CSV table of N, CA and C in Angstrom, one decimal:
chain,number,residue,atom,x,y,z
E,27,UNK,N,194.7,62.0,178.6
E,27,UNK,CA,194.9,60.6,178.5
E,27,UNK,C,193.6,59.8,178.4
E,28,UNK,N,193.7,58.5,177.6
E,28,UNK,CA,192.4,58.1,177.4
E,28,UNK,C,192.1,57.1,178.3
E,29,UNK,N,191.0,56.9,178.8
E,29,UNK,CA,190.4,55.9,179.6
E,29,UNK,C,190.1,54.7,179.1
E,30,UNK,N,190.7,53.3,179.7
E,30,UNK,CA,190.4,52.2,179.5
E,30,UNK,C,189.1,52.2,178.6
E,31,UNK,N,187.5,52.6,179.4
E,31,UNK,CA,186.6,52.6,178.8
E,31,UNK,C,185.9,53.0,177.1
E,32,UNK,N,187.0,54.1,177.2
E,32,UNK,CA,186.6,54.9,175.9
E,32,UNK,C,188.0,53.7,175.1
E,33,UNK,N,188.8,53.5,175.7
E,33,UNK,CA,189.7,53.0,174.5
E,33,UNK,C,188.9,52.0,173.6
E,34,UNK,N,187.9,51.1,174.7
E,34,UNK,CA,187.6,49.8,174.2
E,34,UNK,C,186.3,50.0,173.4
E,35,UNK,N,185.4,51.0,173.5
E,35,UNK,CA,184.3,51.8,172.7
E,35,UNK,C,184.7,52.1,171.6
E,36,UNK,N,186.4,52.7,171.3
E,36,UNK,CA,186.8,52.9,170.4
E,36,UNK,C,187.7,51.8,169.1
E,37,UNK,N,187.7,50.3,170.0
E,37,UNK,CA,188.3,49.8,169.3
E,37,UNK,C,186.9,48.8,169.1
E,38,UNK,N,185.9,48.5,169.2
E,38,UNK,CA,184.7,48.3,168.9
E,38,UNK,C,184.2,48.7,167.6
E,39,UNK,N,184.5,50.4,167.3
E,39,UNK,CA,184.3,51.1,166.2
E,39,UNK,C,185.2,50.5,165.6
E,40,UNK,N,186.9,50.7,165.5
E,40,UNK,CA,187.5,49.6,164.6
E,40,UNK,C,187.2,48.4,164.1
E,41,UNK,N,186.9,47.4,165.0
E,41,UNK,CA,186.4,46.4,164.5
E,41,UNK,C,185.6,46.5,163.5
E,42,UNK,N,184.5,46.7,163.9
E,42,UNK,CA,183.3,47.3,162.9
E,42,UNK,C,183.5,47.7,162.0
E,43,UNK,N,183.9,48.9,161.5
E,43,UNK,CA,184.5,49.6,160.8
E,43,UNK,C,185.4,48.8,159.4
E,44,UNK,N,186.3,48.3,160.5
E,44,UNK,CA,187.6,47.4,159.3
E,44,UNK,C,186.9,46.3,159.1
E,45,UNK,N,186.8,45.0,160.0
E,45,UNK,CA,186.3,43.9,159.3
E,45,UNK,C,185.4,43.9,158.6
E,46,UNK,N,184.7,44.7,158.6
E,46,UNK,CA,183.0,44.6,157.7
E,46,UNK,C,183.8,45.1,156.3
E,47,UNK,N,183.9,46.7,155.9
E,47,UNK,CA,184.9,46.6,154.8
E,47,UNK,C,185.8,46.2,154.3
E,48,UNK,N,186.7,45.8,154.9
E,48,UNK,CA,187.7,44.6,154.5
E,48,UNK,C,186.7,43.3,153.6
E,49,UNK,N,186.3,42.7,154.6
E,49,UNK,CA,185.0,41.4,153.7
E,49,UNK,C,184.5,42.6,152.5
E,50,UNK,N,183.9,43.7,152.5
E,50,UNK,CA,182.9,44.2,151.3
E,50,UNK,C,183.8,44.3,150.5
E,51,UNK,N,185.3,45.0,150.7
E,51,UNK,CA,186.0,45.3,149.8
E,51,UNK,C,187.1,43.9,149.0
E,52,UNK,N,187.3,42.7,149.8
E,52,UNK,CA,187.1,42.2,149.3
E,52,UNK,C,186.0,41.0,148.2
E,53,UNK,N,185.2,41.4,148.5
E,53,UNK,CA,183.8,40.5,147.9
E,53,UNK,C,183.6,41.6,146.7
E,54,UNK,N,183.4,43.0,146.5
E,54,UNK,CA,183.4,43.4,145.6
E,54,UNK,C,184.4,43.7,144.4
E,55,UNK,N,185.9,43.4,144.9
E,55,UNK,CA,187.1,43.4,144.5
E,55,UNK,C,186.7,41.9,143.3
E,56,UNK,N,186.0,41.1,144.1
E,56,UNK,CA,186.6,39.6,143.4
E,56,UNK,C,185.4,39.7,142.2
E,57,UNK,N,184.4,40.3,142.9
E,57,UNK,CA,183.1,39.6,141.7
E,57,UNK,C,183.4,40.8,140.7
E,58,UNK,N,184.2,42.6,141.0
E,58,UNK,CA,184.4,43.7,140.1
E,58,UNK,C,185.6,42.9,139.0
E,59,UNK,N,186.5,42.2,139.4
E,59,UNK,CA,187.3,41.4,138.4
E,59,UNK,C,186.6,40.5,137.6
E,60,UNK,N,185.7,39.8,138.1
E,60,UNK,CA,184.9,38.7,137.2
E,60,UNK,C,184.3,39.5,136.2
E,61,UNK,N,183.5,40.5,136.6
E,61,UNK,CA,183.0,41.2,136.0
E,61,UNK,C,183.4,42.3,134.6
E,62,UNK,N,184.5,42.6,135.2
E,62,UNK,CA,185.2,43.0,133.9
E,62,UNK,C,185.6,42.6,132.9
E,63,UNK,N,186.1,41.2,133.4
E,63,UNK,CA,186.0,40.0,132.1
E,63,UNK,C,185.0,39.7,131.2
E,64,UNK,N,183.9,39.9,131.6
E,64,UNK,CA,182.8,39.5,131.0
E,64,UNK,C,182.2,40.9,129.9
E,65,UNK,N,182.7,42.0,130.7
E,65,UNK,CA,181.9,43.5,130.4
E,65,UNK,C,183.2,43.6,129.1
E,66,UNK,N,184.5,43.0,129.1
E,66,UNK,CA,185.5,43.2,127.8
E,66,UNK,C,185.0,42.8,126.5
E,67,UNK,N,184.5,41.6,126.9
E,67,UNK,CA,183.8,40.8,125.6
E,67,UNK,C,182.5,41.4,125.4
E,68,UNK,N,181.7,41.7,126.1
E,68,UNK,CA,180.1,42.0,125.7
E,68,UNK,C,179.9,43.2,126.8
E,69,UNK,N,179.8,44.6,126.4
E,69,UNK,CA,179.5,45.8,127.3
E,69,UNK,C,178.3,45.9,127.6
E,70,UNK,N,177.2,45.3,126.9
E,70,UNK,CA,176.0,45.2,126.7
E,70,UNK,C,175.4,44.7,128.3
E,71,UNK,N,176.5,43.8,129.0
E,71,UNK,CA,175.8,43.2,129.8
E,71,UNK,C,176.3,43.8,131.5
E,72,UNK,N,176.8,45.2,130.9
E,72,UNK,CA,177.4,46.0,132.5
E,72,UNK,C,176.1,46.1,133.2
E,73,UNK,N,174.7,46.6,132.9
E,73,UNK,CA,173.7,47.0,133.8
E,73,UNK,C,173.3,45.5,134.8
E,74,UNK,N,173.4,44.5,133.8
E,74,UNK,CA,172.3,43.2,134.6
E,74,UNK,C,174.3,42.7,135.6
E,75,UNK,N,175.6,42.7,135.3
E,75,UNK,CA,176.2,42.9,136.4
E,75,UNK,C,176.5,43.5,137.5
E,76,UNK,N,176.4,44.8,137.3
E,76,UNK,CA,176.5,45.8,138.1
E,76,UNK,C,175.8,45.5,140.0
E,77,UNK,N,174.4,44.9,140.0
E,77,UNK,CA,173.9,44.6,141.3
E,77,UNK,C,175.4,43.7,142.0
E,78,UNK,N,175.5,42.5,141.3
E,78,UNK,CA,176.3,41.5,141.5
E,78,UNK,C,177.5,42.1,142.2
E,79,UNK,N,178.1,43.1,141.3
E,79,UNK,CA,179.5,43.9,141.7
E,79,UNK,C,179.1,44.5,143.0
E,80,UNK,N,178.1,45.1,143.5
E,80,UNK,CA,177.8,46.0,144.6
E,80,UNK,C,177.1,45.8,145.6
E,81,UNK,N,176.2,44.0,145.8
E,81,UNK,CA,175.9,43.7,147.0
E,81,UNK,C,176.6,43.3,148.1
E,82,UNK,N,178.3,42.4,147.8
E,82,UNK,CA,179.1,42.7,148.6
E,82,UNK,C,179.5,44.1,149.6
E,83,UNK,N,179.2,45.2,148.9
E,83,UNK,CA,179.2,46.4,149.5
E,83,UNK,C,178.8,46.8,150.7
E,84,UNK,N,177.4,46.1,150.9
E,84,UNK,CA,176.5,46.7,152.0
E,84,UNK,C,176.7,46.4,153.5
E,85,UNK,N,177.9,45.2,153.5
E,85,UNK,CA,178.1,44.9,155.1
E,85,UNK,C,179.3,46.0,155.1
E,86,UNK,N,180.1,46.9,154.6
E,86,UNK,CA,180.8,48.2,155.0
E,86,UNK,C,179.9,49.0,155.5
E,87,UNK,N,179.2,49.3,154.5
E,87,UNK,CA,177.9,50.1,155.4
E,87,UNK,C,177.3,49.9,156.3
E,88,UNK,N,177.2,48.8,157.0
E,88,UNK,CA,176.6,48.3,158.1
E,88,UNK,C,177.4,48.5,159.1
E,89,UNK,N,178.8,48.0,158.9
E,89,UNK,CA,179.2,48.4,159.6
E,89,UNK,C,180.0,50.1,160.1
E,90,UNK,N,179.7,50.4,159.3
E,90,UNK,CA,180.4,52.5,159.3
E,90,UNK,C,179.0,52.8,160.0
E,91,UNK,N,177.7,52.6,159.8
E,91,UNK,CA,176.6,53.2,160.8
E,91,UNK,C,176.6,52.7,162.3
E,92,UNK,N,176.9,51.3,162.2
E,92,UNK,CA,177.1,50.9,163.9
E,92,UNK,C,178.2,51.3,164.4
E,93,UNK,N,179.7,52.1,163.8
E,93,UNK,CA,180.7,52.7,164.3
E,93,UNK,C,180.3,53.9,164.5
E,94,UNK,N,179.4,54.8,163.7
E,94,UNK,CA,179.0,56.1,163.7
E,94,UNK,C,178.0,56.0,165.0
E,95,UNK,N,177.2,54.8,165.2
E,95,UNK,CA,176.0,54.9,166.1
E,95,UNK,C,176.9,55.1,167.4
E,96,UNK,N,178.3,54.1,167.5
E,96,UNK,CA,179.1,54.1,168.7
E,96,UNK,C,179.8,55.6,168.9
E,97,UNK,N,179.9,56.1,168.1
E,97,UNK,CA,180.6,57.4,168.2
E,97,UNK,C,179.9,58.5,168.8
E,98,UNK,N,178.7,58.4,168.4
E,98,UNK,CA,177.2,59.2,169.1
E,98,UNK,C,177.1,59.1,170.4
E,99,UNK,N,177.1,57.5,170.4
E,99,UNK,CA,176.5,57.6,171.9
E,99,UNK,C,177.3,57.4,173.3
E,100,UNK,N,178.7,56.8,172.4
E,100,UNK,CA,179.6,56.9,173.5
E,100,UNK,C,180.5,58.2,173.9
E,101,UNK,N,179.9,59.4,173.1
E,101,UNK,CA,180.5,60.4,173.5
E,101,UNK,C,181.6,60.9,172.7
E,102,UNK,N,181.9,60.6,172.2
E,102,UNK,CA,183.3,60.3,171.0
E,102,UNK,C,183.1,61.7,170.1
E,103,UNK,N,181.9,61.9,169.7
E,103,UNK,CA,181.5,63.2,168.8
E,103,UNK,C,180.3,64.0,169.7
E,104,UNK,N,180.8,64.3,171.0
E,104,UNK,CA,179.9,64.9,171.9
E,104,UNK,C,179.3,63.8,173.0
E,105,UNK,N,179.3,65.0,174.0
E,105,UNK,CA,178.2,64.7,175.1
E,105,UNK,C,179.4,64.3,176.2
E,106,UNK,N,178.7,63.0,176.7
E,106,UNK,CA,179.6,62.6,178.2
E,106,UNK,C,179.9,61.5,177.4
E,107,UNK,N,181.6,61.4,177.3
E,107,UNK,CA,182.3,60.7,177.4
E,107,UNK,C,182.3,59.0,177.9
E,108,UNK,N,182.1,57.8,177.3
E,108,UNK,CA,182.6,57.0,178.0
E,108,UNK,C,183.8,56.7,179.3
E,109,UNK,N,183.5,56.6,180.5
E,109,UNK,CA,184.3,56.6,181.3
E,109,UNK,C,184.9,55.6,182.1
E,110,UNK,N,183.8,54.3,181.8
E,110,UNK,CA,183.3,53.1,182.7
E,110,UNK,C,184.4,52.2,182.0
E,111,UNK,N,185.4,51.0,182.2
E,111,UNK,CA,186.1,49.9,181.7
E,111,UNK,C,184.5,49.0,181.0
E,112,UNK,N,183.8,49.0,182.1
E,112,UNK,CA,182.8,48.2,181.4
E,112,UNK,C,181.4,48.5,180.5
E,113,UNK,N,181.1,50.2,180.5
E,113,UNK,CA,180.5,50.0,179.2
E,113,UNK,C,181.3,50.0,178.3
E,114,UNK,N,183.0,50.7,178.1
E,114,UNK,CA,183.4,50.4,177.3
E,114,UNK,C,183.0,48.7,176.6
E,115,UNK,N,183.6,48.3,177.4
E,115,UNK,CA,183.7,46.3,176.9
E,115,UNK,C,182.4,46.4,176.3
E,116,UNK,N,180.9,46.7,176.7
E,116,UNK,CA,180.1,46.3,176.3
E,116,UNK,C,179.6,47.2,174.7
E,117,UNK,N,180.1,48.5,174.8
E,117,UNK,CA,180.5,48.9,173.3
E,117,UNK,C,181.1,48.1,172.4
E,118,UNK,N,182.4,47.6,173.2
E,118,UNK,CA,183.3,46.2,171.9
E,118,UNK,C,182.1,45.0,171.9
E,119,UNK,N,182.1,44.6,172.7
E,119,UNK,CA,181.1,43.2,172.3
E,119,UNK,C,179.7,44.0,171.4
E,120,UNK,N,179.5,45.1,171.9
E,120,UNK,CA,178.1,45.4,170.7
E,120,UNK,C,178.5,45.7,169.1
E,121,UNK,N,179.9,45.7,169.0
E,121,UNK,CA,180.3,45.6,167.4
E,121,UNK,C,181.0,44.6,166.6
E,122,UNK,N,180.9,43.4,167.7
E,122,UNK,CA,181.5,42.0,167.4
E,122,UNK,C,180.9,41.9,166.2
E,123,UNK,N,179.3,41.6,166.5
E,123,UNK,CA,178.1,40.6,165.3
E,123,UNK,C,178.4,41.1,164.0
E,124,UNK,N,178.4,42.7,163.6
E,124,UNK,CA,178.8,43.5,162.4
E,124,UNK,C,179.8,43.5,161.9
E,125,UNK,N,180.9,42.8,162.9
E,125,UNK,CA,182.6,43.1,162.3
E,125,UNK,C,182.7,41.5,161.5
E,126,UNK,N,182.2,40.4,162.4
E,126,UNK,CA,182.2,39.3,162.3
E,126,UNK,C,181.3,39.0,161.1
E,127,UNK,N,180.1,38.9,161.1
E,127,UNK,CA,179.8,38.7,160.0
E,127,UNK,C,179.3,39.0,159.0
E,128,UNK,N,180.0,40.9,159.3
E,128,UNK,CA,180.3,41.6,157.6
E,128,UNK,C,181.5,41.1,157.0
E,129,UNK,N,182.5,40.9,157.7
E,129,UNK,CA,183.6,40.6,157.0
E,129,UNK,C,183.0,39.2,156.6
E,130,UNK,N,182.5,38.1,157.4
E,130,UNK,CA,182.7,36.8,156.6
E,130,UNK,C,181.7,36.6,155.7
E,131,UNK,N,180.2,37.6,155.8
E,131,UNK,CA,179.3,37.3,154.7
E,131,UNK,C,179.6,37.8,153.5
E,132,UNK,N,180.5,38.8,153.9
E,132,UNK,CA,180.6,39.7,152.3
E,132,UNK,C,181.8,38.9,151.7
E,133,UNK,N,182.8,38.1,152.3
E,133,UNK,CA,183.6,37.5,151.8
E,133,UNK,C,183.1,36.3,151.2
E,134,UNK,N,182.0,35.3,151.3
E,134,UNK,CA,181.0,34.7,150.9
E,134,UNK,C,179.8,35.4,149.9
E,135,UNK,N,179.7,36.4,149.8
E,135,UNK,CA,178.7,37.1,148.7
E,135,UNK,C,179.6,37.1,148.0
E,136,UNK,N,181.2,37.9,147.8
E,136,UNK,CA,181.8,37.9,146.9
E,136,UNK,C,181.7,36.4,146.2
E,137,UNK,N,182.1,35.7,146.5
E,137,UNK,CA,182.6,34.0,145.9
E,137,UNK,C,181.3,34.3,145.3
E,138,UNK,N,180.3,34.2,145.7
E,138,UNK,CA,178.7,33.9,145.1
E,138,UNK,C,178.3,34.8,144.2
E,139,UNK,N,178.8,36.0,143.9
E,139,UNK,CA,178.7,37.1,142.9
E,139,UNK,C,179.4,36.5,141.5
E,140,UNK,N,180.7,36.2,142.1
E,140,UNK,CA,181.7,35.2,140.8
E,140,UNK,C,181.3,34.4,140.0
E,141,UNK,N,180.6,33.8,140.7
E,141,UNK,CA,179.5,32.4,139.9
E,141,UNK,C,178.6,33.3,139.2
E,142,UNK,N,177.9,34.1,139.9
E,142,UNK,CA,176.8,34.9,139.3
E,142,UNK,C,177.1,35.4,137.9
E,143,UNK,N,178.1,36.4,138.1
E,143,UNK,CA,178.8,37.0,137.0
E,143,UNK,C,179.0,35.7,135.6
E,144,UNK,N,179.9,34.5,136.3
E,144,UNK,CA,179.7,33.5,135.2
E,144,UNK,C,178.8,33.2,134.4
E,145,UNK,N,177.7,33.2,135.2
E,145,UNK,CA,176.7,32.5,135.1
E,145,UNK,C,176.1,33.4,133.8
E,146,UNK,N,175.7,34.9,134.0
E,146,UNK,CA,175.6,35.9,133.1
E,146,UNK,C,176.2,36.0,132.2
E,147,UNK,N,177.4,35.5,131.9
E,147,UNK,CA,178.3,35.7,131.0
E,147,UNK,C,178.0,34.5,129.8
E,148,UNK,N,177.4,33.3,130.3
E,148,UNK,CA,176.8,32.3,129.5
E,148,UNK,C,175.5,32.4,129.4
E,149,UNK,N,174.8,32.8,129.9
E,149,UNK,CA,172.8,32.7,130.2
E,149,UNK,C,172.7,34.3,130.7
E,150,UNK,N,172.6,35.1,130.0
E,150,UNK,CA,172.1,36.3,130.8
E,150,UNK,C,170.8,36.7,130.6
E,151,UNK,N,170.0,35.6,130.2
E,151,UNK,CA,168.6,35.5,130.7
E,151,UNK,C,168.2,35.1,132.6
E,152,UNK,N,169.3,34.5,132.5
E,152,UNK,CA,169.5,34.0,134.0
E,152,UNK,C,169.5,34.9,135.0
E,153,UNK,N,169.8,36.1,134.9
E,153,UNK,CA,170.8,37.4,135.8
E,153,UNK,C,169.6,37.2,137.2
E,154,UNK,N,168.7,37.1,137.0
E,154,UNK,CA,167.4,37.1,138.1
E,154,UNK,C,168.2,36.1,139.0
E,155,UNK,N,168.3,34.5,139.0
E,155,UNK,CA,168.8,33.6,140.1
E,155,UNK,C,170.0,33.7,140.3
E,156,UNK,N,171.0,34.7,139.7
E,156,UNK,CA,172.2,34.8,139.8
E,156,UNK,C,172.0,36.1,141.0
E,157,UNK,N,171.6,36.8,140.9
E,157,UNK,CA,171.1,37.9,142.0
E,157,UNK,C,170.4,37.4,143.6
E,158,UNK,N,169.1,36.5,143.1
E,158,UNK,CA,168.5,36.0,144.4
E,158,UNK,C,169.8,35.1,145.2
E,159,UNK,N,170.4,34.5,144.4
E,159,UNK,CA,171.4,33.7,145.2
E,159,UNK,C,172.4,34.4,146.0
E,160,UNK,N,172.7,35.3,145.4
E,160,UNK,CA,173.4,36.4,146.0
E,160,UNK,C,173.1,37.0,147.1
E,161,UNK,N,171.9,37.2,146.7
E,161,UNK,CA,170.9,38.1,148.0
E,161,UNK,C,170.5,37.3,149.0
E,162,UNK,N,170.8,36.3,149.1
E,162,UNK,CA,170.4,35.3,150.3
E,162,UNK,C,171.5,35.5,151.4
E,163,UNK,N,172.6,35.4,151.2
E,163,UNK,CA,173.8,36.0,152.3
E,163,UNK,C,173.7,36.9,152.9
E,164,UNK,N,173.2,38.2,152.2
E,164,UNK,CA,172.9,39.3,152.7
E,164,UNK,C,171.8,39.4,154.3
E,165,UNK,N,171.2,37.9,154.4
E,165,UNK,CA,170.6,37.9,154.7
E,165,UNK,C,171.3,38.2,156.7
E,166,UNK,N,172.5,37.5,156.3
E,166,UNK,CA,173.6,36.9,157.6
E,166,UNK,C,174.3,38.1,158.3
E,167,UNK,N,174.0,38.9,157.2
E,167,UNK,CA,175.0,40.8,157.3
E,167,UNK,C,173.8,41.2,158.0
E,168,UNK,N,172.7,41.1,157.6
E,168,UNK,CA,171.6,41.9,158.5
E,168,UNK,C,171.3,41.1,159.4
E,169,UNK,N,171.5,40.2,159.8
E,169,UNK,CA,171.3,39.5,161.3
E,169,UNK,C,172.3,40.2,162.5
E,170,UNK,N,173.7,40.5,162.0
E,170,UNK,CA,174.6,40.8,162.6
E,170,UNK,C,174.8,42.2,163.1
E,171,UNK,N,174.3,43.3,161.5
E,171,UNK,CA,174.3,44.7,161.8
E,171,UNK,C,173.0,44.7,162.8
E,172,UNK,N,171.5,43.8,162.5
E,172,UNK,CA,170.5,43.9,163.6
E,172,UNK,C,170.8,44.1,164.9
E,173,UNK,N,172.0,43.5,165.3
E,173,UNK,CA,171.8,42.3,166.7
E,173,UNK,C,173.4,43.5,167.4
E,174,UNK,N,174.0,43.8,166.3
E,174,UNK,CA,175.0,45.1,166.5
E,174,UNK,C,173.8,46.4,166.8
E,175,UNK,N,173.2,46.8,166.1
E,175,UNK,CA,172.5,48.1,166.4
E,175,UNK,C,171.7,48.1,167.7
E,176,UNK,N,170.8,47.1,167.5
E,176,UNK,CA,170.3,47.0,169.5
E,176,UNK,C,171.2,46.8,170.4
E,177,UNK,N,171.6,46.2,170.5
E,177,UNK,CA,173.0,46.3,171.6
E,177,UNK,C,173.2,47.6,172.0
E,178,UNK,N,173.7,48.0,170.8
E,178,UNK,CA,174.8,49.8,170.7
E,178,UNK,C,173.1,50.5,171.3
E,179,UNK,N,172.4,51.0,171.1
E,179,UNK,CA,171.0,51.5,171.4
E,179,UNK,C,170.4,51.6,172.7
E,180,UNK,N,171.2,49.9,173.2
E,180,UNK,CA,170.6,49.9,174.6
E,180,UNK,C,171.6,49.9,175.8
E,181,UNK,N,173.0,50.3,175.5
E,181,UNK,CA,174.1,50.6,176.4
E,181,UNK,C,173.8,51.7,177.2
């Protein structure tokens, strides 16, 4: 039977896990549609979309290593077992920042990829500020996966 502790370690990893890909998989869903549209008419311009299509991606990632980090250290894939109600809790709260705002940055990069892709589809001299703009959110997913990884590290 599972222990309070470990349950809440392990729904910590869920969070993390789902909302972060959820937001990537949506953000790269919305700007991979825009993008197709544009790659129908002109295939020429798949390489300078392609970043666009796949920086949404990186807050899944962020979040799958701070679920994997929780699985390590809470015992989940070896060692001693989480047993405590309260480091569990403090596992969940250490996967909040990455679930939170992977899911909402990446769902915000997506919208911002959209435009990008537009934007390329009329000026693809442009593709460079269509990208930086993009890359600025990214900024909000690594404040989160940061602030998720120390936490998990120092339980």
């Amino acid at each position: 039977m599972m222990n309070l502790g470990m349950f809440f370690a392990l729904l910590g990893v869920v969070a993390a896990v789902v909302m972060s890909g959820i937001g990537s998989s949506k953000g790269v869903g919305a700007a991979s549609e825009a993008a197709a549209a544009v790659i129908s008419d002109d295939p020429s311009k798949f390489g300078k979309l392609l970043v666009l299509q796949l920086l949404p991606g990186t807050q899944g990632l962020y979040g799958l290593i701070v679920g994997v980090m929780v699985f390590l250290n809470a015992g989940i894939l070896g060692g001693e077992p989480v047993t405590e109600l309260t480091v569990g809790l403090e596992y969940f709260a250490a996967c909040l920042p990455i679930a939170l705002s992977g899911y909402f940055s990446a769902r915000a990069q997506g919208r911002v990829c959209v435009t990008g892709v537009n934007l390329i589809a009329k000026r693809p001299e442009e593709s460079s500020k269509a990208i930086v703009s993009a890359s600025l959110i990214e900024l909000y997913a690594l404040l989160g996966f940061i602030v998720s990884f120390l936490a998990v590290i120092n339980i």
